[in-house]
């Protein structure tokens, strides 16, 4: 390729982005092909549109009288048999989203490789994979394990799974698929930012990119053809998640929900979590940053927060619903975030490390699919039981708090099973040893005393 393709040049000119071709003549053949390839995946008209809308709110919240607290079911075991039957029939897949860059944690590999196990040092990926393995053994059917990566995490993730022999899962059971990317724009000018000459600055397109990637990669039709009817969605950074929880999946099936969500009640208005609510008669999320202060503080007659249905990002989607929201006119819209982006400056030929916000980044959020559901379900769970997010190196939702929640739950299960656990002793239960408190109780010898750190593993 000696000169850039004419149609590309026209397209770039039309959108005032021809600066990205600067230095073309000095680029190698491979570098040129790479740039053309990157640009082929960029929708310049959409970027123009997003840049024009940069000061508008994503969605304006309607007035208070069109918003109501979302009814939330208490956890129930009534539909466990339905969920178990679906697992036995191969109708449920587990999907972990692991494409994020984990910038707050400051770990130099994908977050899934973080050794979070308080005693074993097991990584997040190992813990999740062992849950899938334990479920597959329990129900006598391989549960498909879908791992969504991004260009930032894909190679390391696949290499890690291969090196660990897929943690005992069969390689065919684990399906990796990559989410899409989005460029960043210079805030002041709307120009595409470059990572280096001839290389666009690209980031993963947000966890909502899962939905489009499922279709764009052809995975969704494949799953459907294999008989999968429901997809259990969770985030890589929550080691306590009850993957494919049969009670939850069972209620999801029983109520014929398009999407079901777990909810962790918020009891402190200061807790920075998005809440599920009924907005114009549909299920939606009010992000913490969009929550009007008076609604955030509003309480019901019994003193609890009126809007307390916190979102731990655990959902079950019906495959039919996923098809609808990824192929029709219902596609999700990008959120616009103002960020500091280190980039290559063509004028000076240097890397710029900005002191202040200098760029717009664009992300899809998975919960934007919720208002598209015609039937939905919300089921309560607790932080202690099921939500230990690993976001930060220290402080809230940190390595320490995550390990503490893991140990505390293991301790509760052990105590309920009749064991005595000495104060301050770290304990951990491998999912392949016990997936829940009842299974642990079946396996423990009577009168067990734990007075040193212990990892219960097969
Ligand atoms: P977060 O929004 O917490 O982002 O992702 P993060 O990448 O883990 O961490 P920060 O914000 O950079 O510190 C929540 C979940 O969504 C996934 C993450 O991997 C995590 O499981 N995610 C996020 C994606 O899969 N893709 C994305 O583009 C963004």
Short mmCIF file of N, CA, C and O and ligand atoms in Angstrom, two decimals, residues 97-105 111 148 179 204-207 235-237 363 391, ligand 1:
data_model
loop_
_atom_site.label_atom_id
_atom_site.label_comp_id
_atom_site.label_asym_id
_atom_site.label_seq_id
_atom_site.Cartn_x
_atom_site.Cartn_y
_atom_site.Cartn_z
N UNK A 97 -17.43 -10.93 32.76
CA UNK A 97 -16.87 -9.82 31.99
C UNK A 97 -15.51 -9.46 32.59
O UNK A 97 -15.40 -9.15 33.77
N UNK A 98 -14.49 -9.53 31.75
CA UNK A 98 -13.12 -9.35 32.23
C UNK A 98 -12.32 -8.54 31.23
O UNK A 98 -11.15 -8.84 30.96
N UNK A 99 -12.96 -7.53 30.68
CA UNK A 99 -12.27 -6.72 29.66
C UNK A 99 -11.77 -5.40 30.22
O UNK A 99 -11.07 -4.66 29.54
N UNK A 100 -12.13 -5.09 31.48
CA UNK A 100 -11.78 -3.78 32.05
C UNK A 100 -10.29 -3.68 32.30
O UNK A 100 -9.58 -4.68 32.38
N UNK A 101 -9.83 -2.44 32.42
CA UNK A 101 -8.38 -2.23 32.57
C UNK A 101 -7.94 -2.18 34.02
O UNK A 101 -6.75 -2.10 34.30
N UNK A 102 -8.93 -2.24 34.94
CA UNK A 102 -8.60 -2.31 36.37
C UNK A 102 -7.64 -1.22 36.81
O UNK A 102 -6.77 -1.46 37.63
N UNK A 103 -7.85 -0.01 36.30
CA UNK A 103 -6.86 1.04 36.58
C UNK A 103 -6.78 1.39 38.06
O UNK A 103 -5.70 1.69 38.56
N UNK A 104 -7.91 1.33 38.77
CA UNK A 104 -7.88 1.72 40.19
C UNK A 104 -7.08 0.73 41.03
O UNK A 104 -6.49 1.10 42.03
N UNK A 105 -7.06 -0.53 40.65
CA UNK A 105 -6.36 -1.55 41.44
C UNK A 105 -4.84 -1.41 41.28
O UNK A 105 -4.07 -1.75 42.18
N UNK A 111 -7.25 -8.08 35.73
CA UNK A 111 -7.69 -8.23 37.12
C UNK A 111 -7.99 -9.69 37.48
O UNK A 111 -7.81 -10.11 38.62
N UNK A 148 -15.46 -12.83 28.65
CA UNK A 148 -15.29 -11.69 27.76
C UNK A 148 -14.02 -10.92 28.13
O UNK A 148 -13.82 -10.52 29.26
N UNK A 179 -14.56 -7.96 23.47
CA UNK A 179 -15.45 -6.82 23.28
C UNK A 179 -14.82 -5.84 22.30
O UNK A 179 -13.63 -5.96 21.98
N UNK A 204 -11.34 -0.36 25.72
CA UNK A 204 -12.51 -1.25 25.67
C UNK A 204 -13.80 -0.41 25.75
O UNK A 204 -13.82 0.62 26.43
N UNK A 205 -14.85 -0.87 25.08
CA UNK A 205 -16.05 -0.03 24.96
C UNK A 205 -17.06 -0.19 26.09
O UNK A 205 -18.25 -0.01 25.90
N UNK A 206 -16.58 -0.57 27.28
CA UNK A 206 -17.45 -0.64 28.45
C UNK A 206 -18.10 -2.01 28.60
O UNK A 206 -18.17 -2.77 27.63
N UNK A 207 -18.59 -2.32 29.82
CA UNK A 207 -19.14 -3.67 30.00
C UNK A 207 -20.41 -3.90 29.18
O UNK A 207 -20.77 -5.03 28.90
N UNK A 235 -19.32 -10.03 37.12
CA UNK A 235 -18.07 -9.30 36.91
C UNK A 235 -16.90 -10.08 37.50
O UNK A 235 -17.04 -10.70 38.55
N UNK A 236 -15.77 -9.96 36.87
CA UNK A 236 -14.61 -10.75 37.29
C UNK A 236 -14.14 -10.38 38.70
O UNK A 236 -13.53 -11.19 39.39
N UNK A 237 -14.46 -9.15 39.12
CA UNK A 237 -13.87 -8.69 40.39
C UNK A 237 -14.73 -8.96 41.62
O UNK A 237 -14.55 -8.32 42.65
N UNK A 363 -18.28 4.73 26.59
CA UNK A 363 -18.51 3.38 27.11
C UNK A 363 -19.99 3.03 27.06
O UNK A 363 -20.85 3.88 27.29
N UNK A 391 -11.95 -3.40 43.78
CA UNK A 391 -11.78 -2.24 42.89
C UNK A 391 -10.47 -1.51 43.15
O UNK A 391 -9.82 -1.06 42.22
P1 LIG B 1 -15.23 -1.46 36.33
O1 LIG B 1 -16.15 -0.45 35.78
O2 LIG B 1 -15.13 -1.57 37.79
O3 LIG B 1 -13.81 -1.24 35.67
O4 LIG B 1 -15.62 -2.85 35.70
P2 LIG B 1 -12.43 -1.97 35.89
O5 LIG B 1 -11.75 -2.04 34.58
O6 LIG B 1 -12.58 -3.29 36.58
O7 LIG B 1 -11.66 -1.03 36.87
P3 LIG B 1 -11.24 0.51 36.75
O8 LIG B 1 -12.52 1.31 36.71
O9 LIG B 1 -10.39 0.71 35.53
O10 LIG B 1 -10.47 0.71 38.02
C1 LIG B 1 -16.58 -3.69 36.24
C2 LIG B 1 -16.51 -5.00 35.48
O11 LIG B 1 -16.75 -4.78 34.11
C3 LIG B 1 -15.67 -5.27 33.34
C4 LIG B 1 -14.48 -5.32 34.26
O12 LIG B 1 -13.52 -6.25 33.79
C5 LIG B 1 -15.14 -5.72 35.57
O13 LIG B 1 -15.40 -7.10 35.60
N1 LIG B 1 -15.47 -4.37 32.18
C6 LIG B 1 -15.39 -3.02 32.36
C7 LIG B 1 -15.33 -4.93 30.95
O14 LIG B 1 -15.40 -6.18 30.79
N2 LIG B 1 -15.12 -4.11 29.88
C8 LIG B 1 -15.05 -2.77 30.01
O15 LIG B 1 -14.87 -2.08 28.99
C9 LIG B 1 -15.19 -2.21 31.29
#
